[in-house]
PDB file of C-alpha atoms in Angstrom:
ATOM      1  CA  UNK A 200       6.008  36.034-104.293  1.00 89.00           C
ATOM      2  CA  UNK A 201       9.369  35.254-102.648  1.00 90.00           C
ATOM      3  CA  UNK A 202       9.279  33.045 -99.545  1.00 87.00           C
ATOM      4  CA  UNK A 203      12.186  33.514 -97.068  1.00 88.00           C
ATOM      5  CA  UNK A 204      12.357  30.878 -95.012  1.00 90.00           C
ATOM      6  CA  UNK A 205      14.841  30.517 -92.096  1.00 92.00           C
ATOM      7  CA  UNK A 206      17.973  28.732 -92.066  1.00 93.00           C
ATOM      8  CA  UNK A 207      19.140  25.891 -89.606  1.00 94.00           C
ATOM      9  CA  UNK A 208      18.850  26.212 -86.412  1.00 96.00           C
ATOM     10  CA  UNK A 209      21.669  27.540 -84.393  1.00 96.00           C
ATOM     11  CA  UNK A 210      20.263  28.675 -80.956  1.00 96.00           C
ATOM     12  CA  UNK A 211      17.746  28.031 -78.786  1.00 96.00           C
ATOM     13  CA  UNK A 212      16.361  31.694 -76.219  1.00 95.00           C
ATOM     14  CA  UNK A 213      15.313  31.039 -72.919  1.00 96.00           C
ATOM     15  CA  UNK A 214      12.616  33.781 -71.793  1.00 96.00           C
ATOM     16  CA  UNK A 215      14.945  34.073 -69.002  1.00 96.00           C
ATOM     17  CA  UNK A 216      18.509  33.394 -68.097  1.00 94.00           C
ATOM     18  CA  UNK A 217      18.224  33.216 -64.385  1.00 97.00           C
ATOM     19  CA  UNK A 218      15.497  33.184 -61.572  1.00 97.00           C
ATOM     20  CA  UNK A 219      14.790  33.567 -58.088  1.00 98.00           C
ATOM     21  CA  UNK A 220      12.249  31.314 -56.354  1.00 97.00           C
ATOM     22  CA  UNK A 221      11.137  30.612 -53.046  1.00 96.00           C
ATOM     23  CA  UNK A 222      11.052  26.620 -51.862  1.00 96.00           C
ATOM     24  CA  UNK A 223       7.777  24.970 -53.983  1.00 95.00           C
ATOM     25  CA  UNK A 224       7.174  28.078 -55.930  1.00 96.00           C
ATOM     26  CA  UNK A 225       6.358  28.143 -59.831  1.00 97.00           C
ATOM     27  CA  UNK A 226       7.567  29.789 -62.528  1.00 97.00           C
ATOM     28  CA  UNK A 227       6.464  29.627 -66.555  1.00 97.00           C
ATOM     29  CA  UNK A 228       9.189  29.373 -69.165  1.00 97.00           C
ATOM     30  CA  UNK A 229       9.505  29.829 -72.490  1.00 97.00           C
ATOM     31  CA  UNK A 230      11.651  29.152 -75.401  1.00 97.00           C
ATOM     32  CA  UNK A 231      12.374  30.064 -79.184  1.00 97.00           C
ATOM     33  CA  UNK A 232      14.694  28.417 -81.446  1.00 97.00           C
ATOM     34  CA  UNK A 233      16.424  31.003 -84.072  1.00 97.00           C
ATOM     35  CA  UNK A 234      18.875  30.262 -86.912  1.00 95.00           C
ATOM     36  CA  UNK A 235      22.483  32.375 -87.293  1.00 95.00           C
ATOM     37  CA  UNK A 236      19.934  35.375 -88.299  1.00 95.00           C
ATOM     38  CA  UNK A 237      17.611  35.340 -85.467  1.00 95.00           C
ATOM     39  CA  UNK A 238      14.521  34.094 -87.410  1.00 95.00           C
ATOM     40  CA  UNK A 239      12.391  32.122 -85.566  1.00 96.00           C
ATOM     41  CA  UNK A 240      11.756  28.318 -86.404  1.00 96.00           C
ATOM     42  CA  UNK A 241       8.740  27.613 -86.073  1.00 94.00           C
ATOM     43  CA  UNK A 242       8.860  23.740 -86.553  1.00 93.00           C
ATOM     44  CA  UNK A 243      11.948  23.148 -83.715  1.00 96.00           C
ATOM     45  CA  UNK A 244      10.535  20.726 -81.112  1.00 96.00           C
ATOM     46  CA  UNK A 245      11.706  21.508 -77.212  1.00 97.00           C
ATOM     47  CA  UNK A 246      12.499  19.368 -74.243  1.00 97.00           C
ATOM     48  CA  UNK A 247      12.938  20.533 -70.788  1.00 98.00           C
ATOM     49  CA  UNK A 248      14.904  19.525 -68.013  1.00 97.00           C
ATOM     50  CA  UNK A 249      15.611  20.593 -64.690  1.00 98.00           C
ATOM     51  CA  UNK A 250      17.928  19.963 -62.134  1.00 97.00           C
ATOM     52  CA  UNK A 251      16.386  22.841 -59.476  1.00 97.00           C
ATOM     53  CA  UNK A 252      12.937  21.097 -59.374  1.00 97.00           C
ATOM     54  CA  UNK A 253      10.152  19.384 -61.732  1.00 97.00           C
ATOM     55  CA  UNK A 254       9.450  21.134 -65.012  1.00 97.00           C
ATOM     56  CA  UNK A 255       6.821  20.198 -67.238  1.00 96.00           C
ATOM     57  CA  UNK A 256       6.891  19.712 -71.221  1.00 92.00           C
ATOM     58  CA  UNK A 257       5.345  23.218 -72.002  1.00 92.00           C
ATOM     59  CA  UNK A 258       8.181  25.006 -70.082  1.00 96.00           C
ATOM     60  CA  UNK A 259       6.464  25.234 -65.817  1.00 97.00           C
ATOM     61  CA  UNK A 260       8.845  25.165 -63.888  1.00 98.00           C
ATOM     62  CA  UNK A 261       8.275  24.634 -59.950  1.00 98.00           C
ATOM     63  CA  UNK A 262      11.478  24.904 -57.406  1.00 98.00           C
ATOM     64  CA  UNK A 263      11.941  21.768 -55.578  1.00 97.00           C
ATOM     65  CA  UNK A 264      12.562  21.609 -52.009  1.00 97.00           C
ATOM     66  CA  UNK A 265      16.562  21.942 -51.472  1.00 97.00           C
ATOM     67  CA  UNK A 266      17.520  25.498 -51.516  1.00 97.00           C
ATOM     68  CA  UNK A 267      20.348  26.032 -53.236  1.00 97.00           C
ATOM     69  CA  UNK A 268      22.054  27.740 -56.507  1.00 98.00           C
ATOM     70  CA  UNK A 269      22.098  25.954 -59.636  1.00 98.00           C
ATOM     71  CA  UNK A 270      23.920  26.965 -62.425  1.00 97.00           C
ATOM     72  CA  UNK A 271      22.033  24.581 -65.056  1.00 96.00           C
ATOM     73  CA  UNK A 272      18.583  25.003 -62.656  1.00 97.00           C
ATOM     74  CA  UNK A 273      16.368  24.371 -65.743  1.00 97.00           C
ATOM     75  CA  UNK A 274      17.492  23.924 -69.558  1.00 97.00           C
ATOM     76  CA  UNK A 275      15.694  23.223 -73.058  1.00 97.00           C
ATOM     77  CA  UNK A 276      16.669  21.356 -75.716  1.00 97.00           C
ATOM     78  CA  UNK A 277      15.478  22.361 -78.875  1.00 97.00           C
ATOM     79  CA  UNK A 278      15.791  20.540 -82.195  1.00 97.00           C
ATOM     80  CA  UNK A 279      14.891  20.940 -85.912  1.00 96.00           C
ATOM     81  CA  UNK A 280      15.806  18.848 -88.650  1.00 92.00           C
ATOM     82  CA  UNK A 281      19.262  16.885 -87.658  1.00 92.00           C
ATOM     83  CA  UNK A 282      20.339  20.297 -85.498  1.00 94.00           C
ATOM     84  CA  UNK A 283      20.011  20.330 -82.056  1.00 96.00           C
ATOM     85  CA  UNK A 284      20.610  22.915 -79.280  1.00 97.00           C
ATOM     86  CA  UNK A 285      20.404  24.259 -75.756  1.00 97.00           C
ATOM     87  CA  UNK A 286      19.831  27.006 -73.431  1.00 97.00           C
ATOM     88  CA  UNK A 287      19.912  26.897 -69.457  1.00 97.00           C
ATOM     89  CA  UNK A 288      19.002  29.330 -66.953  1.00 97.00           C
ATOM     90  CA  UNK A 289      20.671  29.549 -63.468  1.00 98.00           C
ATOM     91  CA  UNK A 290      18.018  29.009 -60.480  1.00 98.00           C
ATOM     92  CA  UNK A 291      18.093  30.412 -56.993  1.00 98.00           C
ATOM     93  CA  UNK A 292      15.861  28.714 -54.942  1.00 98.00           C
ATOM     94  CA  UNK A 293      15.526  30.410 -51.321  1.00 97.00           C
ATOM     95  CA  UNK A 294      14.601  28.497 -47.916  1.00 97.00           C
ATOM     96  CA  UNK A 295      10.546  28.673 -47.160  1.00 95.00           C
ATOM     97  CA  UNK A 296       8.951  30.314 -44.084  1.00 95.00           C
ATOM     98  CA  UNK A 297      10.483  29.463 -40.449  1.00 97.00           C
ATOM     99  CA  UNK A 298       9.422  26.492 -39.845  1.00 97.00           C
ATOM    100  CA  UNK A 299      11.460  24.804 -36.615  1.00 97.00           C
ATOM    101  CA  UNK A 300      14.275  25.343 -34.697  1.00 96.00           C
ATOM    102  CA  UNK A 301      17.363  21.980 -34.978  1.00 95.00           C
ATOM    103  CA  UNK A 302      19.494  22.129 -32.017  1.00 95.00           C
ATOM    104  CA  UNK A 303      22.928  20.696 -31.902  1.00 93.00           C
ATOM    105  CA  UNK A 304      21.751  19.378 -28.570  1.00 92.00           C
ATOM    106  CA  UNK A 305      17.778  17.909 -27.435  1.00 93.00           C
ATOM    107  CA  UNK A 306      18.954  17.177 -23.931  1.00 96.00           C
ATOM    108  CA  UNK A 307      21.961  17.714 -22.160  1.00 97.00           C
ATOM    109  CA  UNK A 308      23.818  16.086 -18.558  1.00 97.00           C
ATOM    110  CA  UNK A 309      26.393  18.008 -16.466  1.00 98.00           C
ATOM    111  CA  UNK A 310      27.850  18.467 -13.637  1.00 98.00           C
ATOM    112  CA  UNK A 311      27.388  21.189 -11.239  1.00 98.00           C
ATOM    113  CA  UNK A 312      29.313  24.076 -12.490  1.00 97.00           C
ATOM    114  CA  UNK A 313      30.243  22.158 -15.917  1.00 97.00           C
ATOM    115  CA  UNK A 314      29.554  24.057 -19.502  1.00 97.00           C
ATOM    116  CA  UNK A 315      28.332  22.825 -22.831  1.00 97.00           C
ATOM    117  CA  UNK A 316      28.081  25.566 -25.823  1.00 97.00           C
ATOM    118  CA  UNK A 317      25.060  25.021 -27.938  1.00 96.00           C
ATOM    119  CA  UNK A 318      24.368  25.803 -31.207  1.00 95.00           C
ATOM    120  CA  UNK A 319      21.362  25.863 -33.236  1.00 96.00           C
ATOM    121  CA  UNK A 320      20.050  26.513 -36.951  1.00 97.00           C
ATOM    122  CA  UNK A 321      16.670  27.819 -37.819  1.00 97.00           C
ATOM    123  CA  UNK A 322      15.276  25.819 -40.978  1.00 97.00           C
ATOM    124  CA  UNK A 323      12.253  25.475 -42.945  1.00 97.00           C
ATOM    125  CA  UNK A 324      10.061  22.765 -43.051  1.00 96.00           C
ATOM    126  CA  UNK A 325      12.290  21.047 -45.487  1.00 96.00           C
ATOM    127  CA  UNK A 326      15.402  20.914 -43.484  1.00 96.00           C
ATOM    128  CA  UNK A 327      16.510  24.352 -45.200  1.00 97.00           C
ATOM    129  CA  UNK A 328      18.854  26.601 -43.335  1.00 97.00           C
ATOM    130  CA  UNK A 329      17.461  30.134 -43.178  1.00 96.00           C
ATOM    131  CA  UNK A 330      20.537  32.611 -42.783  1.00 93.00           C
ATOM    132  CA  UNK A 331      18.643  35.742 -42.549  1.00 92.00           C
ATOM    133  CA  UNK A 332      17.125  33.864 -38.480  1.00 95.00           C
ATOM    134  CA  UNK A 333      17.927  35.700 -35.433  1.00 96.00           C
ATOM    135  CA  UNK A 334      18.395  32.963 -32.512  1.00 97.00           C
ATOM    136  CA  UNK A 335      18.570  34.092 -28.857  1.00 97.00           C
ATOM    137  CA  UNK A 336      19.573  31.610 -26.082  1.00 97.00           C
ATOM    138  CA  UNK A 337      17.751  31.175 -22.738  1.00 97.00           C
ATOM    139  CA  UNK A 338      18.401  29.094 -19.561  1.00 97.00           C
ATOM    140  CA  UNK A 339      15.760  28.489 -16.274  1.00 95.00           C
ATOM    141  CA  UNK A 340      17.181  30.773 -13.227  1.00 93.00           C
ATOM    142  CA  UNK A 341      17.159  26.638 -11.722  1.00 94.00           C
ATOM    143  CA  UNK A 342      19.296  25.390 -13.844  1.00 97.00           C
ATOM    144  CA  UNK A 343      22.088  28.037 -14.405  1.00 97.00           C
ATOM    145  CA  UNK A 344      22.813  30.459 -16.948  1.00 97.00           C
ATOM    146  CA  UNK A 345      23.614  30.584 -20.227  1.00 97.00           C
ATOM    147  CA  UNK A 346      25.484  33.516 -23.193  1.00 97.00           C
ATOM    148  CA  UNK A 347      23.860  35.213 -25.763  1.00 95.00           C
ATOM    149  CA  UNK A 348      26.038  32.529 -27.907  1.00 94.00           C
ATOM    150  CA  UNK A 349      24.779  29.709 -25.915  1.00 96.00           C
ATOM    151  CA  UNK A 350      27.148  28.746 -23.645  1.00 97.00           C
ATOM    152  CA  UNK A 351      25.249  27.069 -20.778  1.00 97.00           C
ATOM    153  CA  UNK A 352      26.814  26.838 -17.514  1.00 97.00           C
ATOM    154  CA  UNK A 353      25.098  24.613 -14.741  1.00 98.00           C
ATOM    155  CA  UNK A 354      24.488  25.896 -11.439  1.00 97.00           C
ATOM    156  CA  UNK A 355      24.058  24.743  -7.882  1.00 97.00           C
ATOM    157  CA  UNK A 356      20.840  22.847  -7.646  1.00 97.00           C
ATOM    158  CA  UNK A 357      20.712  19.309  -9.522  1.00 97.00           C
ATOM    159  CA  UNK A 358      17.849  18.133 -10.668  1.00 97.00           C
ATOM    160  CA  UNK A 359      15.817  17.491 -14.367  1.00 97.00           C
ATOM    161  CA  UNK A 360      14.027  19.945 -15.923  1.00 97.00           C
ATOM    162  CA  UNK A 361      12.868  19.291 -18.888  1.00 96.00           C
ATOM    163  CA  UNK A 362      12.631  22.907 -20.659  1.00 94.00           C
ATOM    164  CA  UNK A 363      15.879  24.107 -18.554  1.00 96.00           C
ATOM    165  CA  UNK A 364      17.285  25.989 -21.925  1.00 97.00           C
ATOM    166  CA  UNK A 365      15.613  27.000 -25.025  1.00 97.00           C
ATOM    167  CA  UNK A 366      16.338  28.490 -28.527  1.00 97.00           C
ATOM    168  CA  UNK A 367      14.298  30.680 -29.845  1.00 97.00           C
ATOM    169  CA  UNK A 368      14.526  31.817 -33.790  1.00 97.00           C
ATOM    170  CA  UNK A 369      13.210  34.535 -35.229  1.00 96.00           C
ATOM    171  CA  UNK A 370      12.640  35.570 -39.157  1.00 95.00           C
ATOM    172  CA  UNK A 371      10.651  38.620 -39.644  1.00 91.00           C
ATOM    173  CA  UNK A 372       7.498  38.199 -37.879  1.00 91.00           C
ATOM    174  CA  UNK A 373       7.686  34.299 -37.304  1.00 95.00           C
ATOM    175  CA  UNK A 374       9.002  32.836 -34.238  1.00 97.00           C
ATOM    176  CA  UNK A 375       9.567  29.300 -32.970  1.00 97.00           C
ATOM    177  CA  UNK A 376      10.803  27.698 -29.863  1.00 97.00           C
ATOM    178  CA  UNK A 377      13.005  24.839 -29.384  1.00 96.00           C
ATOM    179  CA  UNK A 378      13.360  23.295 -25.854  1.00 96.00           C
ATOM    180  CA  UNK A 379      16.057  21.611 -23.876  1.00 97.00           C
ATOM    181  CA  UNK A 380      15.861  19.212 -21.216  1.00 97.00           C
ATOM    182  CA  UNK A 381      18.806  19.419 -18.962  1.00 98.00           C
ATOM    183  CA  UNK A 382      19.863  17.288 -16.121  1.00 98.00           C
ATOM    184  CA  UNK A 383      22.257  18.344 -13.424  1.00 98.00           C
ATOM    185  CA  UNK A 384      23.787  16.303 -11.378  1.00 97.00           C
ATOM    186  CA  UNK A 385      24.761  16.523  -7.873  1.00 97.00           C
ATOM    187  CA  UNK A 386      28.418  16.751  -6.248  1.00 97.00           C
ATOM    188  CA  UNK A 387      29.581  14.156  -4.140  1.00 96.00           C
ATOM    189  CA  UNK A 388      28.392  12.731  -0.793  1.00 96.00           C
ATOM    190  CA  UNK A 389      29.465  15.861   1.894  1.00 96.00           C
ATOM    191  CA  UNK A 390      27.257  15.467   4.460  1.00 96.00           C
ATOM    192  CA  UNK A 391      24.616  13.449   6.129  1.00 95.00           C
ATOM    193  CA  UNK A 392      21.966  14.385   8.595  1.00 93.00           C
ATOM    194  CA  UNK A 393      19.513  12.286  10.627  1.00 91.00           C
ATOM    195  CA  UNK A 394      16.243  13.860  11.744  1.00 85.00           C
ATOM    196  CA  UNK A 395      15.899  14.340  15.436  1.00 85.00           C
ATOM    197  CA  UNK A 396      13.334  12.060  17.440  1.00 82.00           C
ATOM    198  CA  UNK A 397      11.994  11.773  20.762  1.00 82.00           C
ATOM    199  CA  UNK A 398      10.579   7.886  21.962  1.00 82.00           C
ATOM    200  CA  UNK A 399       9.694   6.395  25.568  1.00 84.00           C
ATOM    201  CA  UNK A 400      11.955   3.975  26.764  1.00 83.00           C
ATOM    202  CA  UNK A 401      11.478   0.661  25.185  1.00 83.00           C
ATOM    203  CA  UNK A 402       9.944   1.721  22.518  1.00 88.00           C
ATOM    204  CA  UNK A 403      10.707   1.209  18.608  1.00 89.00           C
ATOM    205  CA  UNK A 404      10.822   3.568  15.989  1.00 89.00           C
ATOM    206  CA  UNK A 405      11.579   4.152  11.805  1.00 90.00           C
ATOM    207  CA  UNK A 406      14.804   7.026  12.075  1.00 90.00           C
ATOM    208  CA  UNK A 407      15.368   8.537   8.947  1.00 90.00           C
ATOM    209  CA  UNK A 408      18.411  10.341   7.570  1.00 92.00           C
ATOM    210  CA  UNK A 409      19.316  12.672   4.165  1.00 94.00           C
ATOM    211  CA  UNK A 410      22.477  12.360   2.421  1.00 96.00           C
ATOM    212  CA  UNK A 411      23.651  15.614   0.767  1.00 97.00           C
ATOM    213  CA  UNK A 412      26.328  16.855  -1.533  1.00 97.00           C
ATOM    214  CA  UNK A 413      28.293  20.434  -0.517  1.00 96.00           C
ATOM    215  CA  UNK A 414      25.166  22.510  -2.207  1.00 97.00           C
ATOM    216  CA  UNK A 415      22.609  20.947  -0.215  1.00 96.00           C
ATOM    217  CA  UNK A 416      21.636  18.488  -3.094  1.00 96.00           C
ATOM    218  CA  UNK A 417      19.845  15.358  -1.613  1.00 96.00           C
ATOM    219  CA  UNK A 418      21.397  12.434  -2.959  1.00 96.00           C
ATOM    220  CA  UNK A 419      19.964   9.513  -3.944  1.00 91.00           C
ATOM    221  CA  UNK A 420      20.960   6.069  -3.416  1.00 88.00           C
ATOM    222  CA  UNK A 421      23.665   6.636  -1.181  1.00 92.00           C
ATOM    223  CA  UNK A 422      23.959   3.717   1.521  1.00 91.00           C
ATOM    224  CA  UNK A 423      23.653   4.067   4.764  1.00 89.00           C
ATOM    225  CA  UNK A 424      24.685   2.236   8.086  1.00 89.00           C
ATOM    226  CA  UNK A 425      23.520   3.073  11.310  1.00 89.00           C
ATOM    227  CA  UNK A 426      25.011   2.260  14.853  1.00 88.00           C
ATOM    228  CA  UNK A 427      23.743   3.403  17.701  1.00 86.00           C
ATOM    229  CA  UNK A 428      26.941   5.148  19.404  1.00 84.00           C
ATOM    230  CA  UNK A 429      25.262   5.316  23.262  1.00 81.00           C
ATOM    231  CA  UNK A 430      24.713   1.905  24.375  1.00 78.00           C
ATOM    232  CA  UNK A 431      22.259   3.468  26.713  1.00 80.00           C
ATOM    233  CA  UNK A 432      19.935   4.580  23.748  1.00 80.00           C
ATOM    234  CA  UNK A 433      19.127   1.520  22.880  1.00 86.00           C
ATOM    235  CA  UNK A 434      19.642  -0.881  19.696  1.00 90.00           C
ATOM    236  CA  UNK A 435      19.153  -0.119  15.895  1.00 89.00           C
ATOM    237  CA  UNK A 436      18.399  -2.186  13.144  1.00 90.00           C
ATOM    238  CA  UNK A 437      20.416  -2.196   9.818  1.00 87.00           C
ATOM    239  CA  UNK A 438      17.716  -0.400   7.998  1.00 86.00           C
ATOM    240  CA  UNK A 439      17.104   2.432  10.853  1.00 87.00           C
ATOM    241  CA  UNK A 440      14.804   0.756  13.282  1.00 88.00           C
ATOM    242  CA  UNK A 441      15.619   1.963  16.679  1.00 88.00           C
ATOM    243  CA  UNK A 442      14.711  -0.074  20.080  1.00 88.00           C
ATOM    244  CA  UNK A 443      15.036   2.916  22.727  1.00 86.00           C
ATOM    245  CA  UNK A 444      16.706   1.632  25.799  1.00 81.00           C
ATOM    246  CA  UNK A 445      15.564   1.488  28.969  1.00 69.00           C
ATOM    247  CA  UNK A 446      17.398   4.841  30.881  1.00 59.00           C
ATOM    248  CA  UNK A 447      15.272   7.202  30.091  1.00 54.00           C
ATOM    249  CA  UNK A 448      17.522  10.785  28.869  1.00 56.00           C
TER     250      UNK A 448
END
């Protein structure tokens, strides 16, 4: 009986050379260790390693979650006797479902008439980019409008609303929304009117007045003074409180 047995070991096979996996998906791996010949050595003890995720000692390998391309993704070492060797496969791990929409902007402040371009990326719940998203742009009629690449452009009514623009990503059938709260603010002081009143002589009453920018904005803490221009009206206080005079009119 003649016994061949196999000479030292000079490589190490990987069951495969590359793989494709989605974010948190597994994989099972295997290895043989050969000498110059190809014979199998039987005896060659193997540890794995990965760089693309977690792989365990009998050769599972599970994607971790930063999508990506690695070169060495996952490699074996195998060694017999004072020989040792190694074999690595290149790993593509892919993004996971849609998961949320990141916006370059979560709220936003102009100026009547003033534009901000926005820009958004759809990612997984990992804080993967998925390239293959479709993102639309969309802007309140109230607040302005807005391009199909998101350039938002404020219109003529100030205010805050809090979903004035949103983003919305699609992947296949899987659609999220992200909102934008956008405040507007109003022009300057233009005008101010004073709401018409009719008192009996003598008597005393609150006169109001709005403050308004050239849109028709009311403004808010604009102050006002009030003098009574008629001396025959009557007297008014500095806050608006008006003592009719006497002559009736």
């Amino acid at each position: 009986t003649v016994t061949v047995e196999p000479g030292p070991l000079d490589h190490v096979h990987l069951s495969a050379d590359s793989a494709t996996l989605a974010v948190g998906q597994s994989l099972r791996l295997s290895a043989i260790a050969e000498d110059v010949y190809g014979n199998v050595i039987p005896d060659a003890r193997f540890i794995w390693r990965a760089s693309a995720g977690d792989v365990a000692d009998g050769g599972q390998f599970t994607a971790g979650t930063k999508a990506g391309v690695y070169e060495q993704g996952v490699w074996v070492e195998a060694t017999s006797g004072q020989m040792t060797t190694k074999a690595a496969a290149r790993v593509t791990v892919q993004p996971g479902p849609l998961d949320h929409v990141r916006s370059s902007s979560v709220s936003a402040t102009l100026n009547i008439g003033e534009s901000l371009k926005l820009s958004a990326v759809a990612e997984d719940a990992h804080g993967n980019p998925i390239p293959s998203s479709q993102l639309s742009y969309q802007a309140s009629e109230e607040v302005g409008s807005i391009t199909s690449d998101g350039l938002l452009c404020a219109g003529a009514k100030a205010g805050i609303f809090p979903e004035g623009a949103k983003i919305t990503a699609q992947v296949g059938g899987s659609t999220v929304v992200a909102s934008i709260s956008v405040t507007v603010k109003p022009d300057p002081l233009d005008a101010v009117s004073i709401t018409p009143i009719k008192t009996a002589a003598g008597d005393s009453q609150q006169i109001s007045a709005i403050a308004t920018d050239s849109h028709g904005n009311v403004l808010k803490d604009v102050q006002l003074t009030w003098t009574v221009l008629d001396v025959n009206a009557g007297a008014i206080t500095p806050s608006g409180q008006l003592t009719a005079g006497e002559v009736a009119r």
